[in-house]
mmCIF file of C-alpha atoms in Angstrom:
data_model
loop_
_atom_site.group_PDB
_atom_site.id
_atom_site.type_symbol
_atom_site.label_atom_id
_atom_site.label_comp_id
_atom_site.label_asym_id
_atom_site.label_seq_id
_atom_site.Cartn_x
_atom_site.Cartn_y
_atom_site.Cartn_z
ATOM 1 C CA MET A 1 -21.215 84.197 39.501
ATOM 2 C CA GLU A 2 -21.491 82.629 42.991
ATOM 3 C CA PRO A 3 -19.079 79.624 43.181
ATOM 4 C CA ILE A 4 -20.504 75.942 43.022
ATOM 5 C CA LYS A 5 -19.842 74.727 46.510
ATOM 6 C CA TYR A 6 -19.865 70.711 47.147
ATOM 7 C CA ASN A 7 -21.519 68.800 50.101
ATOM 8 C CA GLU A 8 -18.914 67.088 52.016
ATOM 9 C CA ASP A 9 -21.643 64.816 54.075
ATOM 10 C CA SER A 10 -22.726 63.408 50.979
ATOM 11 C CA LEU A 11 -19.403 61.710 50.230
ATOM 12 C CA ALA A 12 -20.081 58.997 52.763
ATOM 13 C CA TYR A 13 -23.120 57.975 50.564
ATOM 14 C CA GLY A 14 -20.870 57.586 47.415
ATOM 15 C CA THR A 15 -22.153 60.899 45.833
ATOM 16 C CA THR A 16 -21.719 64.383 45.824
ATOM 17 C CA ASN A 17 -24.233 67.450 46.161
ATOM 18 C CA ILE A 18 -23.188 70.708 44.809
ATOM 19 C CA THR A 19 -24.703 73.929 45.802
ATOM 20 C CA ILE A 20 -25.932 76.150 42.853
ATOM 21 C CA PRO A 21 -26.769 79.564 44.178
ATOM 22 C CA GLY A 22 -30.101 78.878 45.505
ATOM 23 C CA PHE A 23 -30.317 75.123 45.157
ATOM 24 C CA SER A 24 -28.506 71.840 46.348
ATOM 25 C CA VAL A 25 -28.690 69.206 43.968
ATOM 26 C CA PRO A 26 -27.015 66.026 42.814
ATOM 27 C CA SER A 27 -23.807 66.664 41.152
ATOM 28 C CA VAL A 28 -24.949 64.507 38.129
ATOM 29 C CA ILE A 29 -26.875 67.874 37.406
ATOM 30 C CA LEU A 30 -24.005 69.930 36.785
ATOM 31 C CA PRO A 31 -23.586 69.138 32.997
ATOM 32 C CA LEU A 32 -27.271 70.150 32.692
ATOM 33 C CA TYR A 33 -26.563 73.197 34.704
ATOM 34 C CA ILE A 34 -23.583 74.518 32.606
ATOM 35 C CA TRP A 35 -25.518 73.556 29.496
ATOM 36 C CA ALA A 36 -28.168 75.977 30.548
ATOM 37 C CA LEU A 37 -25.726 78.653 31.256
ATOM 38 C CA PHE A 38 -23.531 78.325 27.959
ATOM 39 C CA ALA A 39 -25.687 76.481 25.486
ATOM 40 C CA SER A 40 -29.500 76.994 25.967
ATOM 41 C CA PRO A 41 -29.713 79.036 22.754
ATOM 42 C CA THR A 42 -29.475 75.697 20.984
ATOM 43 C CA MET A 43 -32.965 75.049 22.017
ATOM 44 C CA PHE A 44 -34.149 77.365 19.442
ATOM 45 C CA LEU A 45 -32.515 75.312 16.811
ATOM 46 C CA LEU A 46 -34.444 72.348 17.965
ATOM 47 C CA LEU A 47 -37.686 74.107 18.238
ATOM 48 C CA PHE A 48 -37.464 76.304 14.928
ATOM 49 C CA LEU A 49 -35.467 74.348 12.640
ATOM 50 C CA ASN A 50 -36.781 70.823 13.074
ATOM 51 C CA ARG A 51 -38.087 69.103 9.892
ATOM 52 C CA ARG A 52 -41.707 69.876 10.389
ATOM 53 C CA VAL A 53 -41.151 73.679 10.248
ATOM 54 C CA ARG A 54 -37.820 73.829 8.628
ATOM 55 C CA ASN A 55 -38.714 76.088 5.911
ATOM 56 C CA VAL A 56 -40.595 78.633 7.615
ATOM 57 C CA GLY A 57 -38.473 78.055 11.147
ATOM 58 C CA PRO A 58 -35.483 80.397 10.184
ATOM 59 C CA LEU A 59 -37.941 83.136 9.733
ATOM 60 C CA ILE A 60 -39.493 82.592 13.080
ATOM 61 C CA LEU A 61 -36.038 82.285 14.639
ATOM 62 C CA VAL A 62 -34.906 85.457 13.174
ATOM 63 C CA PHE A 63 -38.209 87.192 14.665
ATOM 64 C CA MET A 64 -37.610 85.569 18.030
ATOM 65 C CA MET A 65 -34.043 86.760 18.217
ATOM 66 C CA ILE A 66 -34.979 90.279 17.647
ATOM 67 C CA THR A 67 -37.894 90.445 19.887
ATOM 68 C CA LEU A 68 -35.793 88.807 22.814
ATOM 69 C CA GLY A 69 -33.090 91.308 21.783
ATOM 70 C CA GLY A 70 -35.906 93.683 22.996
ATOM 71 C CA VAL A 71 -36.631 91.781 26.166
ATOM 72 C CA GLU A 72 -32.890 91.874 27.047
ATOM 73 C CA MET A 73 -32.866 95.675 26.519
ATOM 74 C CA ALA A 74 -35.802 96.093 28.840
ATOM 75 C CA GLN A 75 -33.791 94.111 31.550
ATOM 76 C CA LEU A 76 -30.893 96.374 31.181
ATOM 77 C CA LEU A 77 -33.089 99.174 31.419
ATOM 78 C CA ILE A 78 -34.788 97.951 34.812
ATOM 79 C CA HIS A 79 -31.354 97.208 36.006
ATOM 80 C CA ALA A 80 -30.158 100.479 35.370
ATOM 81 C CA ASP A 81 -33.315 101.925 37.040
ATOM 82 C CA ILE A 82 -32.417 99.692 40.294
ATOM 83 C CA ASP A 83 -28.992 101.068 40.348
ATOM 84 C CA LYS A 84 -30.236 104.506 40.498
ATOM 85 C CA GLY A 85 -32.682 104.088 43.411
ATOM 86 C CA PHE A 86 -35.828 102.935 41.059
ATOM 87 C CA PRO A 87 -37.002 106.343 40.091
ATOM 88 C CA VAL A 88 -38.669 105.110 36.990
ATOM 89 C CA THR A 89 -40.348 102.338 38.833
ATOM 90 C CA HIS A 90 -41.697 104.673 41.365
ATOM 91 C CA MET A 91 -43.121 106.985 38.921
ATOM 92 C CA ILE A 92 -44.814 103.973 37.286
ATOM 93 C CA PHE A 93 -46.104 102.723 40.606
ATOM 94 C CA LYS A 94 -47.572 106.166 41.510
ATOM 95 C CA ILE A 95 -49.228 106.541 38.256
ATOM 96 C CA SER A 96 -50.608 103.074 37.800
ATOM 97 C CA GLY A 97 -50.689 101.446 41.163
ATOM 98 C CA LEU A 98 -49.381 98.439 40.351
ATOM 99 C CA ASN A 99 -46.841 96.672 42.301
ATOM 100 C CA GLY A 100 -43.366 95.826 41.331
ATOM 101 C CA THR A 101 -43.545 92.583 39.912
ATOM 102 C CA ILE A 102 -46.142 93.341 37.524
ATOM 103 C CA ILE A 103 -44.401 96.708 36.481
ATOM 104 C CA TYR A 104 -41.373 94.333 35.943
ATOM 105 C CA TYR A 105 -43.188 91.771 33.611
ATOM 106 C CA ALA A 106 -45.197 94.866 31.912
ATOM 107 C CA ILE A 107 -41.756 96.429 30.993
ATOM 108 C CA LEU A 108 -40.465 93.024 29.587
ATOM 109 C CA ILE A 109 -43.672 92.804 27.475
ATOM 110 C CA MET A 110 -43.299 96.239 26.049
ATOM 111 C CA GLY A 111 -39.707 95.522 25.064
ATOM 112 C CA PHE A 112 -40.878 92.487 23.310
ATOM 113 C CA THR A 113 -43.962 94.241 21.440
ATOM 114 C CA LEU A 114 -41.806 97.234 20.521
ATOM 115 C CA PHE A 115 -38.947 95.276 19.002
ATOM 116 C CA GLY A 116 -41.728 93.121 17.354
ATOM 117 C CA ILE A 117 -42.142 95.887 14.909
ATOM 118 C CA PRO A 118 -38.804 95.929 13.358
ATOM 119 C CA ALA A 119 -38.542 92.231 13.631
ATOM 120 C CA TRP A 120 -41.397 91.950 11.318
ATOM 121 C CA PHE A 121 -40.186 94.211 8.888
ATOM 122 C CA VAL A 122 -36.836 92.296 9.001
ATOM 123 C CA VAL A 123 -38.830 89.244 8.222
ATOM 124 C CA ARG A 124 -40.548 90.929 5.466
ATOM 125 C CA TRP A 125 -37.387 91.860 3.761
ATOM 126 C CA ILE A 126 -35.927 88.485 4.174
ATOM 127 C CA SER A 127 -39.082 87.138 2.305
ATOM 128 C CA ARG A 128 -38.805 89.555 -0.485
ATOM 129 C CA CYS A 129 -35.048 88.946 -0.979
ATOM 130 C CA TYR A 130 -36.024 85.087 -1.207
ATOM 131 C CA TYR A 131 -38.511 85.944 -3.794
ATOM 132 C CA ALA A 132 -35.937 88.004 -5.744
ATOM 133 C CA LYS A 133 -33.679 84.981 -5.566
ATOM 134 C CA LYS A 134 -30.990 86.961 -3.458
ATOM 135 C CA PHE A 135 -31.280 84.163 -0.820
ATOM 136 C CA SER A 136 -32.055 80.628 -1.002
ATOM 137 C CA ASP A 137 -34.205 78.573 1.614
ATOM 138 C CA GLN A 138 -30.810 76.820 2.612
ATOM 139 C CA THR A 139 -28.666 80.201 3.034
ATOM 140 C CA ILE A 140 -31.579 81.560 5.327
ATOM 141 C CA LEU A 141 -31.189 78.388 7.585
ATOM 142 C CA PHE A 142 -27.393 78.728 7.571
ATOM 143 C CA ASP A 143 -27.571 82.401 8.202
ATOM 144 C CA SER A 144 -30.017 82.151 11.158
ATOM 145 C CA ILE A 145 -27.645 79.541 12.625
ATOM 146 C CA TRP A 146 -24.879 81.230 12.322
ATOM 147 C CA LEU A 147 -26.434 84.564 13.632
ATOM 148 C CA LEU A 148 -27.740 82.719 16.646
ATOM 149 C CA ALA A 149 -24.287 81.172 17.442
ATOM 150 C CA THR A 150 -22.851 84.650 17.079
ATOM 151 C CA LEU A 151 -25.219 86.519 19.126
ATOM 152 C CA ALA A 152 -24.418 84.137 21.814
ATOM 153 C CA LEU A 153 -20.948 84.479 21.687
ATOM 154 C CA CYS A 154 -21.378 88.497 21.804
ATOM 155 C CA GLY A 155 -23.379 87.875 25.190
ATOM 156 C CA TYR A 156 -20.580 85.728 26.670
ATOM 157 C CA LEU A 157 -18.051 88.387 25.565
ATOM 158 C CA ILE A 158 -20.140 91.127 26.857
ATOM 159 C CA MET A 159 -20.086 89.576 30.317
ATOM 160 C CA GLU A 160 -16.225 89.052 30.334
ATOM 161 C CA VAL A 161 -15.152 92.364 28.540
ATOM 162 C CA GLY A 162 -17.967 94.644 28.568
ATOM 163 C CA SER A 163 -19.152 96.438 25.259
ATOM 164 C CA MET A 164 -16.077 95.240 23.471
ATOM 165 C CA GLY A 165 -17.852 92.072 23.022
ATOM 166 C CA TRP A 166 -19.990 93.136 20.296
ATOM 167 C CA LEU A 167 -16.863 92.778 18.187
ATOM 168 C CA GLY A 168 -17.744 89.334 18.131
ATOM 169 C CA ILE A 169 -20.272 90.022 15.432
ATOM 170 C CA PHE A 170 -17.502 90.208 12.969
ATOM 171 C CA ALA A 171 -17.616 86.198 12.818
ATOM 172 C CA PHE A 172 -20.920 86.413 11.515
ATOM 173 C CA VAL A 173 -19.736 88.928 8.865
ATOM 174 C CA ILE A 174 -16.692 86.875 7.913
ATOM 175 C CA TYR A 175 -19.203 83.676 7.463
ATOM 176 C CA LYS A 176 -20.978 85.732 4.992
ATOM 177 C CA LEU A 177 -17.989 86.896 2.928
ATOM 178 C CA VAL A 178 -16.511 83.422 2.696
ATOM 179 C CA GLN A 179 -20.348 81.957 1.873
ATOM 180 C CA ILE A 180 -20.461 84.891 -1.053
ATOM 181 C CA TYR A 181 -17.201 83.967 -2.634
ATOM 182 C CA GLY A 182 -17.213 80.075 -2.138
ATOM 183 C CA LEU A 183 -20.757 79.793 -3.657
ATOM 184 C CA ARG A 184 -19.744 81.673 -6.711
ATOM 185 C CA SER A 185 -18.352 78.673 -8.504
ATOM 186 C CA LEU A 186 -21.416 76.772 -7.554
ATOM 187 C CA GLN A 187 -23.828 79.204 -8.987
ATOM 188 C CA LEU A 188 -21.722 79.538 -12.477
ATOM 189 C CA THR A 189 -21.907 75.912 -12.970
ATOM 190 C CA ALA A 190 -25.471 75.679 -12.115
ATOM 191 C CA LYS A 191 -26.316 78.347 -14.496
ATOM 192 C CA LYS A 192 -24.822 76.082 -17.342
ATOM 193 C CA ARG A 193 -26.723 73.162 -16.357
ATOM 194 C CA HIS A 194 -30.187 71.944 -17.707
ATOM 195 C CA ASN A 195 -33.048 71.948 -15.327
ATOM 196 C CA SER A 196 -34.200 68.464 -15.263
ATOM 197 C CA GLN A 197 -37.885 69.136 -13.955
ATOM 198 C CA LEU A 198 -39.300 66.438 -11.597
ATOM 199 C CA LEU A 199 -43.140 66.220 -11.058
ATOM 200 C CA PHE A 200 -43.487 64.489 -7.656
ATOM 201 C CA LEU A 201 -47.411 62.908 -7.616
ATOM 202 C CA ARG A 202 -48.573 61.178 -4.369
ATOM 203 C CA VAL A 203 -51.247 59.626 -2.408
ATOM 204 C CA PHE A 204 -52.475 62.647 -0.422
ATOM 205 C CA GLY A 205 -52.472 62.179 3.520
ATOM 206 C CA SER A 206 -49.593 59.664 3.775
ATOM 207 C CA GLY A 207 -48.074 61.376 6.281
ATOM 208 C CA LYS A 208 -44.568 61.015 7.951
ATOM 209 C CA ARG A 209 -43.425 58.488 5.492
ATOM 210 C CA THR A 210 -44.006 60.602 2.376
ATOM 211 C CA GLN A 211 -42.518 63.845 4.292
ATOM 212 C CA HIS A 212 -39.327 61.725 5.155
ATOM 213 C CA PHE A 213 -39.082 60.427 1.600
ATOM 214 C CA PHE A 214 -39.576 63.880 -0.075
ATOM 215 C CA ASP A 215 -37.058 65.399 2.322
ATOM 216 C CA LEU A 216 -34.402 63.157 1.289
ATOM 217 C CA LEU A 217 -35.358 63.446 -2.430
ATOM 218 C CA ASN A 218 -35.458 67.282 -2.159
ATOM 219 C CA ALA A 219 -32.109 67.159 -0.709
ATOM 220 C CA ARG A 220 -30.637 65.275 -3.588
ATOM 221 C CA TRP A 221 -32.658 66.322 -6.701
ATOM 222 C CA ARG A 222 -32.412 70.279 -6.362
ATOM 223 C CA TYR A 223 -29.109 70.004 -7.295
ATOM 224 C CA ILE A 224 -30.101 68.575 -10.650
ATOM 225 C CA GLY A 225 -33.445 70.410 -11.413
ATOM 226 C CA SER A 226 -36.776 71.771 -9.909
ATOM 227 C CA ILE A 227 -39.238 69.933 -8.264
ATOM 228 C CA GLU A 228 -42.842 70.393 -8.992
ATOM 229 C CA LEU A 229 -45.777 69.169 -7.157
ATOM 230 C CA VAL A 230 -49.547 70.077 -6.177
ATOM 231 C CA ALA A 231 -49.621 71.693 -2.730
ATOM 232 C CA SER A 232 -51.280 70.158 0.237
ATOM 233 C CA THR A 233 -50.802 70.088 4.033
ATOM 234 C CA ASP A 234 -48.700 66.771 4.017
ATOM 235 C CA LEU A 235 -45.465 68.364 2.928
ATOM 236 C CA ALA A 236 -46.375 71.983 3.869
ATOM 237 C CA GLY A 237 -43.702 72.141 6.415
ATOM 238 C CA THR A 238 -41.112 71.161 3.921
ATOM 239 C CA THR A 239 -42.165 73.131 0.835
ATOM 240 C CA LEU A 240 -43.848 76.186 2.277
ATOM 241 C CA GLU A 241 -41.741 79.190 0.982
ATOM 242 C CA PRO A 242 -41.177 82.248 3.040
ATOM 243 C CA ASN A 243 -43.393 84.477 0.901
ATOM 244 C CA GLU A 244 -46.178 82.006 1.023
ATOM 245 C CA PHE A 245 -45.821 81.647 4.917
ATOM 246 C CA LEU A 246 -46.056 85.343 5.563
ATOM 247 C CA ASP A 247 -49.270 85.516 2.849
ATOM 248 C CA PHE A 248 -50.694 82.789 5.121
ATOM 249 C CA LEU A 249 -50.132 84.676 8.333
ATOM 250 C CA SER A 250 -51.776 87.812 6.613
ATOM 251 C CA GLY A 251 -54.610 85.884 5.293
ATOM 252 C CA LYS A 252 -53.343 86.374 1.629
ATOM 253 C CA LEU A 253 -52.521 82.885 0.793
ATOM 254 C CA ARG A 254 -55.842 82.248 -0.919
ATOM 255 C CA ASN A 255 -54.710 84.682 -3.591
ATOM 256 C CA ASN A 256 -51.741 81.926 -4.515
ATOM 257 C CA PHE A 257 -54.571 79.628 -5.833
ATOM 258 C CA ILE A 258 -55.174 78.811 -9.307
ATOM 259 C CA ARG A 259 -58.675 79.572 -10.277
ATOM 260 C CA ASN A 260 -58.940 78.981 -13.965
ATOM 261 C CA HIS A 261 -56.813 78.361 -17.101
ATOM 262 C CA GLU A 262 -55.686 81.960 -17.340
ATOM 263 C CA GLU A 263 -53.883 81.784 -13.957
ATOM 264 C CA LEU A 264 -52.458 78.604 -14.636
ATOM 265 C CA GLY A 265 -51.126 79.796 -17.949
ATOM 266 C CA HIS A 266 -49.262 82.590 -15.981
ATOM 267 C CA ARG A 267 -48.154 80.542 -13.427
ATOM 268 C CA LEU A 268 -46.607 78.063 -15.893
ATOM 269 C CA ALA A 269 -45.232 80.916 -17.985
ATOM 270 C CA THR A 270 -43.451 82.748 -14.669
ATOM 271 C CA LEU A 271 -42.323 79.389 -13.141
ATOM 272 C CA ASP A 272 -38.969 79.738 -11.244
ATOM 273 C CA LEU A 273 -36.704 77.341 -13.178
ATOM 274 C CA LYS A 274 -33.238 79.188 -12.454
ATOM 275 C CA PRO A 275 -30.819 77.893 -9.722
ATOM 276 C CA ASP A 276 -30.280 79.962 -6.639
ATOM 277 C CA ALA A 277 -26.904 81.371 -5.649
ATOM 278 C CA ASP A 278 -26.351 78.311 -3.910
ATOM 279 C CA GLY A 279 -26.951 76.233 -6.984
ATOM 280 C CA ARG A 280 -29.912 74.413 -5.746
ATOM 281 C CA PHE A 281 -32.974 74.653 -7.831
ATOM 282 C CA ARG A 282 -36.282 75.568 -6.132
ATOM 283 C CA VAL A 283 -39.670 73.498 -5.450
ATOM 284 C CA ASN A 284 -42.625 75.065 -7.263
ATOM 285 C CA GLU A 285 -45.889 74.519 -5.425
ATOM 286 C CA PHE A 286 -49.290 74.688 -7.074
ATOM 287 C CA PHE A 287 -52.204 75.525 -4.853
ATOM 288 C CA CYS A 288 -55.323 74.415 -6.320
ATOM 289 C CA PHE A 289 -59.254 74.090 -6.004
ATOM 290 C CA ASP A 290 -61.066 70.847 -6.553
ATOM 291 C CA ASP A 291 -61.976 72.002 -10.028
ATOM 292 C CA THR A 292 -58.541 73.088 -10.899
ATOM 293 C CA TRP A 293 -55.949 70.293 -9.973
ATOM 294 C CA GLN A 294 -56.613 68.343 -12.751
ATOM 295 C CA MET A 295 -55.780 70.615 -15.579
ATOM 296 C CA THR A 296 -52.897 71.631 -13.306
ATOM 297 C CA VAL A 297 -51.596 68.115 -13.154
ATOM 298 C CA ILE A 298 -52.091 67.561 -16.986
ATOM 299 C CA SER A 299 -50.158 70.788 -17.804
ATOM 300 C CA LEU A 300 -47.470 69.516 -15.261
ATOM 301 C CA ILE A 301 -46.962 66.222 -16.858
ATOM 302 C CA GLY A 302 -46.580 67.418 -19.995
ATOM 303 C CA GLN A 303 -43.672 69.609 -19.234
ATOM 304 C CA SER A 304 -41.900 67.262 -16.899
ATOM 305 C CA ASP A 305 -38.488 65.169 -17.566
ATOM 306 C CA VAL A 306 -39.134 62.945 -14.812
ATOM 307 C CA VAL A 307 -42.524 61.773 -12.747
ATOM 308 C CA ILE A 308 -42.140 60.442 -9.827
ATOM 309 C CA MET A 309 -45.144 58.917 -8.066
ATOM 310 C CA ASP A 310 -45.605 57.659 -4.646
ATOM 311 C CA LEU A 311 -48.258 55.070 -4.814
ATOM 312 C CA ARG A 312 -47.672 53.863 -1.121
ATOM 313 C CA ASN A 313 -51.228 53.498 0.699
ATOM 314 C CA PHE A 314 -52.865 53.426 -2.700
ATOM 315 C CA SER A 315 -56.313 51.852 -3.057
ATOM 316 C CA ARG A 316 -59.580 51.888 -5.123
ATOM 317 C CA GLU A 317 -60.476 54.902 -2.936
ATOM 318 C CA ASN A 318 -57.860 57.148 -4.502
ATOM 319 C CA ARG A 319 -59.874 58.049 -7.698
ATOM 320 C CA GLY A 320 -57.438 61.352 -8.033
ATOM 321 C CA CYS A 321 -54.276 58.997 -8.329
ATOM 322 C CA ILE A 322 -56.376 56.645 -11.268
ATOM 323 C CA PHE A 323 -56.976 59.923 -13.210
ATOM 324 C CA GLU A 324 -53.164 60.730 -12.491
ATOM 325 C CA LEU A 325 -52.135 57.363 -13.944
ATOM 326 C CA GLN A 326 -54.415 57.776 -17.024
ATOM 327 C CA THR A 327 -52.950 61.152 -17.702
ATOM 328 C CA LEU A 328 -49.635 59.784 -17.514
ATOM 329 C CA VAL A 329 -50.153 56.967 -19.637
ATOM 330 C CA ASP A 330 -51.724 59.383 -22.273
ATOM 331 C CA LEU A 331 -49.149 62.416 -22.136
ATOM 332 C CA ILE A 332 -45.745 61.136 -21.161
ATOM 333 C CA PRO A 333 -43.644 58.167 -22.460
ATOM 334 C CA LEU A 334 -43.621 55.839 -19.495
ATOM 335 C CA LYS A 335 -39.939 55.303 -19.500
ATOM 336 C CA ARG A 336 -39.866 58.521 -17.745
ATOM 337 C CA VAL A 337 -42.364 57.423 -14.987
ATOM 338 C CA VAL A 338 -41.087 55.802 -11.688
ATOM 339 C CA ILE A 339 -43.778 54.632 -9.399
ATOM 340 C CA LEU A 340 -42.811 53.883 -5.792
ATOM 341 C CA ILE A 341 -44.818 51.009 -3.846
ATOM 342 C CA ASP A 342 -44.622 48.985 -0.707
ATOM 343 C CA HIS A 343 -46.565 46.512 1.216
ATOM 344 C CA THR A 344 -49.593 49.306 1.657
ATOM 345 C CA THR A 345 -50.085 49.140 -1.715
ATOM 346 C CA ASP A 346 -52.980 47.527 -3.470
ATOM 347 C CA TYR A 347 -50.857 45.989 -5.920
ATOM 348 C CA PRO A 348 -53.598 43.560 -7.636
ATOM 349 C CA PHE A 349 -55.821 46.964 -7.811
ATOM 350 C CA LEU A 350 -52.870 48.806 -9.359
ATOM 351 C CA GLU A 351 -52.146 45.971 -11.932
ATOM 352 C CA VAL A 352 -55.766 46.204 -13.075
ATOM 353 C CA THR A 353 -55.852 49.980 -13.228
ATOM 354 C CA LEU A 354 -52.618 50.311 -14.879
ATOM 355 C CA ARG A 355 -54.101 47.857 -17.762
ATOM 356 C CA HIS A 356 -57.656 49.655 -18.001
ATOM 357 C CA CYS A 357 -55.322 52.737 -18.497
ATOM 358 C CA TRP A 358 -53.410 51.165 -21.471
ATOM 359 C CA GLU A 359 -56.407 50.072 -22.836
ATOM 360 C CA GLY A 360 -57.982 53.418 -22.742
ATOM 361 C CA MET A 361 -54.954 55.321 -23.900
ATOM 362 C CA ARG A 362 -55.504 57.987 -26.184
ATOM 363 C CA ALA A 363 -54.362 57.600 -29.913
ATOM 364 C CA SER A 364 -51.916 60.572 -29.901
ATOM 365 C CA SER A 365 -50.292 59.205 -26.758
ATOM 366 C CA PRO A 366 -46.166 58.900 -27.262
ATOM 367 C CA ASN A 367 -47.186 55.358 -26.041
ATOM 368 C CA ALA A 368 -49.306 54.363 -28.918
ATOM 369 C CA ASP A 369 -46.986 52.851 -31.043
ATOM 370 C CA SER A 370 -45.671 50.529 -28.493
ATOM 371 C CA ASP A 371 -47.013 47.170 -28.613
ATOM 372 C CA VAL A 372 -45.552 46.336 -24.957
ATOM 373 C CA ALA A 373 -45.279 49.169 -22.547
ATOM 374 C CA THR A 374 -42.900 48.829 -19.597
ATOM 375 C CA LEU A 375 -43.401 50.721 -16.310
ATOM 376 C CA GLN A 376 -40.807 51.058 -13.662
ATOM 377 C CA LEU A 377 -41.987 50.271 -10.110
ATOM 378 C CA LEU A 378 -39.833 50.769 -7.446
ATOM 379 C CA ARG A 379 -40.348 48.865 -4.152
ATOM 380 C CA ALA A 380 -39.553 51.001 -1.149
ATOM 381 C CA GLU A 381 -36.878 49.867 1.576
ATOM 382 C CA ARG A 382 -37.140 50.255 5.122
ATOM 383 C CA SER A 383 -34.281 52.628 4.835
ATOM 384 C CA VAL A 384 -35.613 55.714 3.269
ATOM 385 C CA SER A 385 -32.149 56.958 2.227
ATOM 386 C CA ALA A 386 -31.725 53.420 0.549
ATOM 387 C CA THR A 387 -34.838 53.847 -1.371
ATOM 388 C CA VAL A 388 -33.816 57.342 -2.711
ATOM 389 C CA ASN A 389 -30.443 55.934 -3.620
ATOM 390 C CA ARG A 390 -31.928 53.553 -6.002
ATOM 391 C CA LEU A 391 -34.392 56.169 -7.139
ATOM 392 C CA MET A 392 -31.545 58.411 -8.239
ATOM 393 C CA LEU A 393 -29.786 55.555 -9.798
ATOM 394 C CA ILE A 394 -33.066 54.714 -11.820
ATOM 395 C CA CYS A 395 -33.336 58.350 -12.834
ATOM 396 C CA ASP A 396 -29.804 58.402 -13.905
ATOM 397 C CA HIS A 397 -30.678 55.609 -16.380
ATOM 398 C CA ILE A 398 -34.209 56.370 -17.072
ATOM 399 C CA SER A 399 -34.098 55.896 -20.640
ATOM 400 C CA ALA A 400 -32.693 52.153 -20.303
ATOM 401 C CA SER A 401 -35.897 51.397 -18.091
ATOM 402 C CA THR A 402 -33.813 50.084 -15.026
ATOM 403 C CA GLY A 403 -35.955 48.785 -12.050
ATOM 404 C CA THR A 404 -38.880 46.346 -11.678
ATOM 405 C CA GLU A 405 -40.827 45.941 -14.763
ATOM 406 C CA LEU A 406 -44.510 45.787 -15.237
ATOM 407 C CA PRO A 407 -45.839 44.750 -18.808
ATOM 408 C CA LEU A 408 -49.136 46.316 -18.915
ATOM 409 C CA ASN A 409 -50.777 44.080 -21.720
ATOM 410 C CA GLY A 410 -49.174 40.844 -20.431
ATOM 411 C CA ALA A 411 -48.477 38.836 -17.638
ATOM 412 C CA LEU A 412 -47.276 40.316 -14.378
ATOM 413 C CA THR A 413 -43.640 39.738 -13.747
ATOM 414 C CA SER A 414 -41.202 41.445 -11.067
#
């Protein structure tokens, strides 16, 4: 690599210009230049592992690493052709009549495309392993980060010592061995643990606040038990599983939707309630049509240990939430329900709705024997992590009715 040169004339003005091969730039650019040379692969982490696409990002990252390997291979072939006097390039030029620049980029695109075929099969294999519980979503995430770092290391070593640099791949092998051995105790402990099923209900379309809250809740709760929810676009980046993502790409996602009682029964019977190898339980999404979501919610409420209902942005327009509140009163002891509210919740309307739900309660409800029912309300704080911490404490002592109390057939107190 051509050395970096300093421009001494600029010293008189209190700055130092440096000459990077082909460019003369201020010295403040030097850290960025060094980062671009040695750490630019970290941009892939920013693109594919951010919160919005975290569940499917690792698959995309693996696909891109393999296909870009095809581009790198194509470049090596081009350089080898240059060293031999352009015989292949001249042959392509005679056949196609294209100029050298077009031929160059065509070869790169060909390398990307050819390696895209095995990349797709690798991604499909990862998805099948995830479905078979050989991998967890967290394992795929960590593996993709380590693989990217290992390949970057191999690239630098190859520039320094030649083909021996590929020995750097053993860093990834050692990481996997440590991971497999280290997770054994977590898996054994998780298998003995009772799965505390959490049902997460919400006002659809609440946006980033709900997603951020669910991200933190997801990270904490899944060491306790599984999370069930009705699927929607507001949490797709967090909850969409690798196999569901591939179904989406292949146009088969509609096959995952529940159409009738028989399909709902099969889905509930095959619900994934066992922990992964890292000791974490999974998120179970239910894709529903307009005429099947209500029966799905009824079934999920009936088998849940804890129900968390995010009623931020709740108003009289949210008829689906009103149905869910009535179902909660009818089917589950209210001491197992926590409702999340804040300043965007139409609180007077919520109070009226809950009173109506209590008055219209089924005779078979587990709450029917109670003269006074107490519902736990949690007011969200500005700090999402503080809200989740309080929620976890409430869930730890949920039978003691910790939290803000709302007597449904008496005066409202807080």
